[in-house]
Coordinates of C-alpha atoms in Angstrom, one line a residue:
M1286 CA -20.8 -7.6 -6.3
N1287 CA -21.0 -10.7 -8.5
V1288 CA -17.6 -11.2 -9.9
S1289 CA -17.3 -13.8 -12.7
V1290 CA -14.7 -15.4 -12.9
K1291 CA -12.1 -16.9 -15.5
P1292 CA -11.2 -20.0 -15.8
S1293 CA -7.6 -19.3 -15.4
K1294 CA -8.2 -18.0 -12.4
L1295 CA -9.7 -21.1 -11.1
I1296 CA -7.8 -23.7 -8.8
K1297 CA -8.1 -27.1 -10.5
G1298 CA -9.0 -29.8 -7.7
A1299 CA -9.5 -33.7 -7.6
T1300 CA -13.3 -33.2 -7.8
G1301 CA -13.3 -29.9 -10.0
D1302 CA -12.5 -26.6 -10.3
W1303 CA -12.6 -24.6 -7.3
E1304 CA -12.6 -20.3 -7.1
V1305 CA -10.7 -18.5 -4.2
V1306 CA -12.1 -15.6 -2.5
I1307 CA -9.9 -12.7 -0.9
G1308 CA -10.4 -9.8 1.5
L1309 CA -7.3 -7.4 2.5
E1310 CA -7.4 -5.1 5.3
V1311 CA -4.7 -2.8 5.1
H1312 CA -2.7 -1.2 7.8
A1313 CA -1.4 1.9 6.4
Q1314 CA 1.1 4.2 9.1
V1315 CA -0.4 7.6 8.4
T1316 CA 2.3 10.4 7.7
S1317 CA 2.1 13.5 10.3
N1318 CA 5.1 14.3 12.9
S1319 CA 3.2 13.6 16.2
K1320 CA 1.1 10.4 17.2
L1321 CA -2.7 10.3 16.9
F1322 CA -3.2 11.1 20.4
S1323 CA 0.0 12.5 22.4
G1324 CA 3.0 14.7 20.6
A1325 CA 5.1 12.3 20.6
S1326 CA 7.3 11.9 17.7
T1327 CA 6.4 9.5 14.5
E1328 CA 10.3 9.3 13.4
F1329 CA 11.6 5.8 12.8
G1330 CA 15.0 3.9 14.3
G1331 CA 14.9 6.4 17.4
E1332 CA 16.6 4.6 20.6
P1333 CA 13.9 1.9 22.0
N1334 CA 11.6 4.3 24.1
S1335 CA 12.9 7.6 23.3
H1336 CA 10.0 8.6 21.4
V1337 CA 7.1 8.2 24.1
S1338 CA 4.9 10.5 26.0
L1339 CA 3.3 10.0 29.4
V1340 CA 0.2 9.6 27.1
D1341 CA 1.6 7.0 25.0
A1342 CA 2.9 5.4 28.6
A1343 CA -0.8 5.2 29.8
M1344 CA 0.7 7.1 33.4
P1345 CA -2.3 7.2 35.2
G1346 CA -4.6 10.2 34.7
M1347 CA -2.8 11.2 30.9
L1348 CA -5.5 12.0 28.7
P1349 CA -5.6 11.3 25.0
V1350 CA -6.3 14.6 22.3
I1351 CA -6.6 13.8 19.1
N1352 CA -4.3 14.8 16.5
E1353 CA -5.8 17.1 13.6
A1354 CA -3.3 16.7 11.1
C1355 CA -4.0 12.9 11.2
I1356 CA -7.8 13.0 10.7
R1357 CA -7.1 15.2 7.8
Q1358 CA -4.7 12.3 6.0
A1359 CA -8.0 10.0 6.8
V1360 CA -10.2 12.3 4.7
R1361 CA -7.9 12.9 2.1
T1362 CA -7.4 8.9 1.8
G1363 CA -10.9 8.3 1.9
L1364 CA -11.4 11.1 -0.9
G1365 CA -8.7 9.1 -3.0
L1366 CA -10.6 6.0 -3.0
N1367 CA -14.2 7.4 -4.0
A1368 CA -15.1 6.9 -0.5
Q1369 CA -18.1 8.2 1.5
I1370 CA -16.7 10.4 4.1
N1371 CA -18.6 10.0 7.7
L1372 CA -19.0 13.8 9.2
R1373 CA -19.8 11.8 12.3
S1374 CA -17.6 9.5 13.7
V1375 CA -16.7 7.7 17.3
F1376 CA -13.5 6.3 18.6
D1377 CA -14.2 3.0 20.4
R1378 CA -12.1 1.0 22.8
K1379 CA -10.8 -2.8 21.6
N1380 CA -10.1 -4.2 24.9
Y1381 CA -7.5 -6.7 23.6
F1382 CA -4.3 -7.7 25.6
Y1383 CA -1.3 -6.3 23.8
P1384 CA 2.1 -6.8 25.9
D1385 CA 3.5 -3.5 24.2
L1386 CA 0.1 -1.4 24.4
P1387 CA 0.0 -0.1 28.4
Q1388 CA -3.2 1.0 28.0
G1389 CA -4.7 -2.8 28.2
Y1390 CA -6.5 -1.8 25.2
Q1391 CA -6.6 -0.2 21.6
I1392 CA -8.4 3.1 20.5
S1393 CA -9.9 2.2 17.6
Q1394 CA -12.9 2.7 15.5
Y1395 CA -15.7 0.5 15.4
K1396 CA -19.3 0.8 14.5
S1397 CA -18.7 4.4 13.2
P1398 CA -15.6 5.1 11.1
I1399 CA -14.2 8.1 9.5
V1400 CA -14.9 6.4 6.3
G1401 CA -17.6 4.4 4.3
E1402 CA -17.7 2.5 1.3
G1403 CA -15.6 3.4 -1.7
E1404 CA -13.6 1.7 -4.5
V1405 CA -10.3 1.4 -6.3
V1406 CA -9.7 0.1 -10.3
V1407 CA -7.4 -2.3 -10.2
E1408 CA -5.4 -2.8 -14.0
L1409 CA -3.9 -6.3 -14.4
A1410 CA -0.6 -7.2 -16.2
D1411 CA -3.3 -8.9 -19.3
G1412 CA -5.0 -5.5 -19.5
E1413 CA -8.1 -6.8 -17.7
T1414 CA -9.4 -4.3 -14.8
V1415 CA -11.2 -4.9 -11.4
T1416 CA -13.1 -2.7 -9.4
V1417 CA -12.8 -3.6 -5.8
G1418 CA -15.3 -2.2 -3.3
I1419 CA -13.6 -0.7 -0.1
E1420 CA -15.5 -1.8 3.0
R1421 CA -14.5 1.0 5.2
L1422 CA -11.4 2.9 6.3
H1423 CA -11.0 3.6 10.1
L1424 CA -8.1 5.2 12.4
E1425 CA -6.3 3.5 15.4
Q1426 CA -3.6 3.3 17.5
D1427 CA -0.6 0.9 16.4
A1428 CA 1.0 -0.9 19.1
G1429 CA 4.6 -1.2 20.2
K1430 CA 7.2 -3.5 19.6
S1431 CA 8.3 -6.9 21.5
L1432 CA 12.0 -7.9 21.0
H1433 CA 12.7 -11.1 21.9
D1434 CA 16.0 -11.7 20.3
Q1435 CA 17.4 -9.2 23.0
S1436 CA 18.1 -11.8 25.9
P1437 CA 17.8 -15.1 26.0
T1438 CA 15.6 -15.5 29.0
L1439 CA 13.5 -11.7 28.7
S1440 CA 11.3 -10.0 26.4
F1441 CA 12.2 -6.3 25.8
V1442 CA 8.9 -3.8 24.8
D1443 CA 9.9 -0.6 22.2
L1444 CA 6.9 1.6 22.7
N1445 CA 8.1 3.9 20.0
R1446 CA 5.9 3.0 17.6
S1447 CA 2.6 2.6 20.5
G1448 CA 0.2 5.0 19.7
V1449 CA 1.1 6.2 15.9
A1450 CA -1.8 6.4 13.8
L1451 CA -2.6 4.0 11.5
M1452 CA -5.4 3.8 8.7
E1453 CA -6.8 0.3 8.5
I1454 CA -8.1 -0.1 5.1
V1455 CA -10.9 -2.9 4.5
S1456 CA -11.8 -4.5 1.0
K1457 CA -14.8 -6.3 0.6
P1458 CA -14.0 -9.8 -0.5
D1459 CA -14.1 -9.2 -3.9
I1460 CA -10.4 -10.4 -4.8
R1461 CA -9.9 -13.5 -6.7
S1462 CA -6.9 -14.4 -7.4
S1463 CA -2.9 -13.4 -6.0
E1464 CA -2.5 -11.8 -9.2
Q1465 CA -5.6 -9.3 -8.3
A1466 CA -4.2 -9.3 -4.3
K1467 CA -0.7 -8.2 -5.3
A1468 CA -2.4 -5.5 -7.8
Y1469 CA -4.5 -4.6 -5.7
V1470 CA -1.6 -3.9 -2.8
T1471 CA 0.2 -2.3 -5.5
K1472 CA -2.3 0.0 -6.6
M1473 CA -3.3 0.9 -2.7
R1474 CA 0.3 1.8 -2.1
S1475 CA 0.6 4.1 -5.4
I1476 CA -2.5 5.8 -4.2
L1477 CA -1.4 6.3 -0.7
R1478 CA 2.0 7.4 -1.6
Y1479 CA 0.3 10.0 -4.1
L1480 CA -1.7 11.6 -1.7
G1481 CA 1.0 11.5 0.5
T1482 CA -0.6 9.9 3.6
C1483 CA 1.6 6.8 3.9
D1484 CA 5.2 6.4 2.9
G1485 CA 3.9 2.8 1.8
D1486 CA 7.7 1.4 3.1
M1487 CA 6.6 -2.2 3.5
E1488 CA 10.1 -2.9 4.8
K1489 CA 9.8 -0.6 8.0
G1490 CA 6.3 -2.1 8.5
S1491 CA 4.7 1.3 7.8
L1492 CA 2.4 -0.6 5.1
R1493 CA 1.2 -4.1 6.1
A1494 CA -1.6 -6.5 5.6
D1495 CA -4.1 -9.1 6.3
V1496 CA -5.0 -11.2 4.0
N1497 CA -8.6 -13.2 4.2
V1498 CA -8.5 -16.3 2.3
S1499 CA -11.6 -18.6 1.7
V1500 CA -12.3 -21.5 -1.0
R1501 CA -15.8 -22.2 -2.9
K1502 CA -17.0 -24.1 -5.8
P1503 CA -17.4 -21.4 -8.3
G1504 CA -20.8 -19.7 -7.6
G1505 CA -21.1 -21.1 -4.6
P1506 CA -21.8 -20.2 -1.1
L1507 CA -18.8 -18.5 0.8
G1508 CA -16.3 -20.9 2.5
T1509 CA -14.8 -20.6 6.2
R1510 CA -12.2 -17.9 6.1
C1511 CA -8.4 -17.9 7.1
E1512 CA -6.7 -14.9 7.8
I1513 CA -3.0 -14.6 7.6
K1514 CA -1.3 -11.8 9.6
N1515 CA 1.2 -9.2 8.8
M1516 CA 2.1 -9.2 5.4
N1517 CA 4.6 -7.1 4.6
S1518 CA 5.7 -7.8 0.9
I1519 CA 3.7 -7.9 -1.9
S1520 CA 5.2 -10.9 -3.2
F1521 CA 4.8 -12.8 0.0
I1522 CA 1.5 -11.9 -0.1
G1523 CA 0.9 -13.5 -3.5
D1524 CA 3.1 -16.9 -2.4
A1525 CA 0.6 -17.0 0.8
I1526 CA -2.6 -17.2 -0.8
E1527 CA -1.5 -19.7 -3.4
Y1528 CA -0.4 -21.6 -0.7
E1529 CA -3.4 -21.4 1.7
A1530 CA -5.6 -21.8 -1.1
R1531 CA -4.6 -25.1 -2.1
R1532 CA -4.3 -25.9 1.3
Q1533 CA -7.9 -25.5 2.0
V1534 CA -9.0 -27.5 -1.4
H1535 CA -6.8 -30.5 0.1
I1536 CA -8.7 -30.4 3.4
L1537 CA -11.8 -30.1 2.1
E1538 CA -11.3 -32.3 -0.9
D1539 CA -10.6 -35.1 1.6
G1540 CA -13.4 -34.2 3.4
G1541 CA -12.1 -32.6 6.3
V1542 CA -13.6 -28.9 7.1
I1543 CA -11.4 -25.7 7.3
D1544 CA -11.3 -24.5 10.8
Q1545 CA -11.4 -20.3 11.2
E1546 CA -8.1 -19.2 12.3
T1547 CA -5.5 -16.7 12.2
R1548 CA -1.6 -18.0 10.3
L1549 CA 1.3 -16.4 9.6
Y1550 CA 2.6 -17.1 6.2
D1551 CA 6.7 -18.3 6.6
P1552 CA 8.8 -17.5 3.4
N1553 CA 11.9 -19.5 4.5
K1554 CA 9.4 -22.7 3.9
G1555 CA 6.1 -20.8 1.8
E1556 CA 4.1 -21.9 4.0
T1557 CA 1.5 -20.7 6.4
R1558 CA 0.9 -22.0 9.9
S1559 CA -1.7 -21.9 12.5
M1560 CA -1.1 -19.1 14.7
R1561 CA -4.1 -19.0 17.3
S1562 CA -8.1 -20.3 16.2
K1563 CA -10.9 -17.6 15.9
E1564 CA -13.5 -20.2 16.4
E1565 CA -14.8 -18.4 19.8
A1566 CA -14.7 -14.5 16.7
H1567 CA -13.5 -12.6 19.3
D1568 CA -15.5 -10.2 21.8
Y1569 CA -13.0 -7.5 21.8
R1570 CA -15.7 -5.9 24.4
Y1571 CA -15.8 -2.5 22.2
F1572 CA -17.2 0.7 24.1
P1573 CA -17.2 4.4 23.1
D1574 CA -13.8 5.9 24.7
P1575 CA -15.2 7.8 27.3
D1576 CA -12.2 10.4 27.1
L1577 CA -12.8 11.1 23.3
L1578 CA -15.9 13.2 22.3
P1579 CA -17.5 11.9 19.0
L1580 CA -15.3 13.5 15.8
E1581 CA -17.6 15.6 13.9
F1582 CA -16.6 18.1 10.8
D1583 CA -18.6 19.6 8.4
T1584 CA -18.9 19.3 4.7
A1585 CA -17.0 22.5 4.1
Y1586 CA -13.9 20.9 5.9
V1587 CA -13.7 18.2 3.8
D1588 CA -14.6 20.0 0.3
A1589 CA -11.4 22.2 1.0
L1590 CA -9.4 19.0 1.3
K1591 CA -10.8 17.8 -1.8
T1592 CA -9.9 21.3 -3.8
H1593 CA -6.2 20.7 -2.9
L1594 CA -5.5 16.8 -3.3
P1595 CA -3.3 16.0 -6.2
E1596 CA -3.7 14.5 -9.4
L1597 CA -4.0 10.7 -8.5
P1598 CA -2.9 7.9 -11.2
D1599 CA -5.9 6.9 -12.7
E1600 CA -6.3 10.9 -13.4
K1601 CA -2.9 11.2 -14.4
K1602 CA -3.1 8.0 -16.7
A1603 CA -6.0 9.3 -18.2
R1604 CA -3.8 12.2 -19.0
F1605 CA -0.8 11.1 -20.3
M1606 CA -2.6 8.9 -22.8
R1607 CA -4.6 11.8 -23.9
D1608 CA -2.2 14.3 -24.3
F1609 CA 0.8 12.4 -25.0
S1610 CA -1.1 9.5 -27.4
L1611 CA 0.6 7.0 -25.0
S1612 CA -0.8 3.2 -24.9
A1613 CA -2.8 1.9 -21.7
Y1614 CA 0.6 0.3 -20.6
D1615 CA 3.2 2.9 -21.3
A1616 CA 1.3 5.4 -19.1
G1617 CA 0.4 2.6 -16.6
V1618 CA 4.3 2.2 -16.3
L1619 CA 4.9 5.7 -15.7
V1620 CA 1.9 6.7 -13.6
A1621 CA 2.7 3.9 -11.0
E1622 CA 4.9 6.2 -8.8
R1623 CA 5.0 10.1 -8.7
E1624 CA 8.1 10.6 -9.1
T1625 CA 8.3 8.6 -12.4
A1626 CA 5.4 10.5 -13.6
D1627 CA 7.1 13.8 -12.8
Y1628 CA 10.5 12.9 -14.4
F1629 CA 8.6 11.8 -17.8
E1630 CA 7.0 14.9 -17.8
A1631 CA 9.6 16.9 -18.0
V1632 CA 11.5 15.2 -20.3
A1633 CA 8.0 14.7 -22.4
K1634 CA 7.1 18.7 -22.3
G1635 CA 7.6 20.1 -25.4
R1636 CA 9.3 16.9 -27.2
D1637 CA 8.3 13.9 -28.8
A1638 CA 6.0 12.1 -26.0
K1639 CA 6.6 8.7 -27.6
L1640 CA 9.8 8.9 -28.1
A1641 CA 10.2 10.3 -24.1
A1642 CA 8.2 7.4 -22.8
N1643 CA 10.2 4.7 -24.8
W1644 CA 13.6 5.9 -23.3
V1645 CA 12.6 6.5 -20.1
I1646 CA 11.0 3.1 -19.8
N1647 CA 13.4 1.1 -21.5
E1648 CA 17.0 2.8 -21.4
L1649 CA 16.5 4.5 -18.4
F1650 CA 14.4 2.2 -16.4
G1651 CA 16.5 -0.9 -17.5
R1652 CA 19.4 1.1 -16.4
L1653 CA 18.2 2.4 -12.6
N1654 CA 17.0 -1.3 -12.2
K1655 CA 20.5 -3.0 -13.6
E1656 CA 22.3 -0.2 -10.7
G1657 CA 19.5 -1.0 -8.2
K1658 CA 18.8 2.9 -8.0
D1659 CA 15.2 4.4 -8.4
I1660 CA 14.4 7.6 -10.2
T1661 CA 15.1 10.1 -7.6
S1662 CA 18.8 9.1 -7.8
S1663 CA 19.0 8.9 -11.4
P1664 CA 22.3 10.4 -12.5
V1665 CA 21.0 11.5 -15.9
S1666 CA 18.5 14.3 -15.2
P1667 CA 15.0 15.2 -17.4
D1668 CA 17.0 17.9 -18.8
Q1669 CA 19.7 15.8 -20.1
L1670 CA 17.4 12.9 -21.4
G1671 CA 15.2 15.7 -23.2
S1672 CA 17.9 17.3 -24.7
L1673 CA 19.2 13.7 -26.3
V1674 CA 15.5 12.6 -27.1
E1675 CA 15.4 15.8 -28.9
L1676 CA 18.8 15.3 -31.2
I1677 CA 17.3 11.7 -31.8
A1678 CA 14.2 13.8 -33.3
D1679 CA 15.7 16.2 -35.1
G1680 CA 18.0 13.8 -36.6
T1681 CA 21.4 15.1 -35.3
I1682 CA 21.9 11.3 -34.2
S1683 CA 20.8 7.7 -34.9
G1684 CA 18.8 5.8 -32.1
K1685 CA 22.4 3.4 -32.1
I1686 CA 24.2 6.8 -31.7
A1687 CA 21.7 7.9 -29.1
K1688 CA 22.7 4.7 -26.7
D1689 CA 26.2 5.4 -27.0
L1690 CA 25.7 9.1 -26.0
F1691 CA 23.1 8.1 -22.7
E1692 CA 26.0 5.7 -22.0
I1693 CA 28.5 9.3 -21.8
V1694 CA 26.0 11.1 -20.1
W1695 CA 25.1 8.5 -17.2
S1696 CA 29.0 7.7 -16.3
E1697 CA 30.7 11.2 -16.9
G1698 CA 27.8 13.7 -17.0
G1699 CA 27.6 17.1 -19.4
D1700 CA 25.1 18.2 -21.8
P1701 CA 24.2 16.2 -24.4
R1702 CA 23.9 18.4 -27.3
A1703 CA 27.6 20.0 -26.3
I1704 CA 29.2 15.7 -26.4
V1705 CA 28.0 15.1 -29.9
E1706 CA 29.6 18.4 -30.9
Q1707 CA 32.8 17.5 -29.0
R1708 CA 33.0 14.4 -30.1
G1709 CA 32.1 14.2 -33.4
M1710 CA 29.0 12.0 -33.1
K1711 CA 26.6 13.2 -35.4
Q1712 CA 25.2 10.9 -38.4

């Protein structure tokens, strides 16, 4: 895809403009009760090594058995990304030493992934939209966790996460700025949460991204890329890209060359640093896992999953704009999270939708942000806010009185109509 870049997105260097080229690999932990190849629980936060089956511990003679719930979630995600669903896919062994993966290899997918090419449409703050191509989505097991802070001389290993299903969603190098990258991860997280295939909780590590960054002269050949591993915050992803792109420009303008390597981002210093060289592009010696048959299903299986998909953010946004006459911006804000969209619909149903949107976005969100709450813990219910909107719409109270009324309902609760009667608040 040939993407022409706005001049504002280019990086000013001493020798002219540079263009940053970004591709993302998003690792999303699949929402399921048990792991990808074992019956052990996926629940977060248990005692170390309490959710480990003999399969996860790689005891001799243990065989992996595929968890169909995880397959369904991967297919549903592929459908949500408008992607090609591959009716036949293969699990491979990726031979690579992980201190916290007892098998000594990771079961992943290499040549034949479960989901092929798709795309995501990303809206930016200035109203511009960018279509980012999806290269593939494959399933793999997560590794465990090494703990280095429990003892001065020893590292401890917690295998609770070992074997949990991950979807690795690989984008094409279609992203051209840190803003686009942040918007892409935000949109991806929103789609996964709508589908219920990943909870998107970045603090718990259930959504993380590896960011590939390179720079080039506009329209020139692709430069050498560096990969920044394991980013678990959208704002840090933006900061890391900004730093890394400028670092590469400085090196190239000084006549140096970029080493292909894996880097880590240090948020305290606001910089990336080298972790390991990728010059000898890793030969992981992939081969089909002899313990697992190829995964095959038919179109009827995919169609059945397709008919039960929820309305996704883009469809919901289009419907809000059509049915409620909302602006693209307001509709976009309201559909960003499924719970917010549901809340707004309950307020707007049979009422003045524009007024409802205004109250949800400005008054309610403003107050929730101020108090550090989310929509699910709002003290004002959709019914209460809906009544307040009705009282303004039918002229019973003014917008100014409505703000006082909102304050009373927020702190004390109660039925807005009754409060207006009791306290003589009519205009």
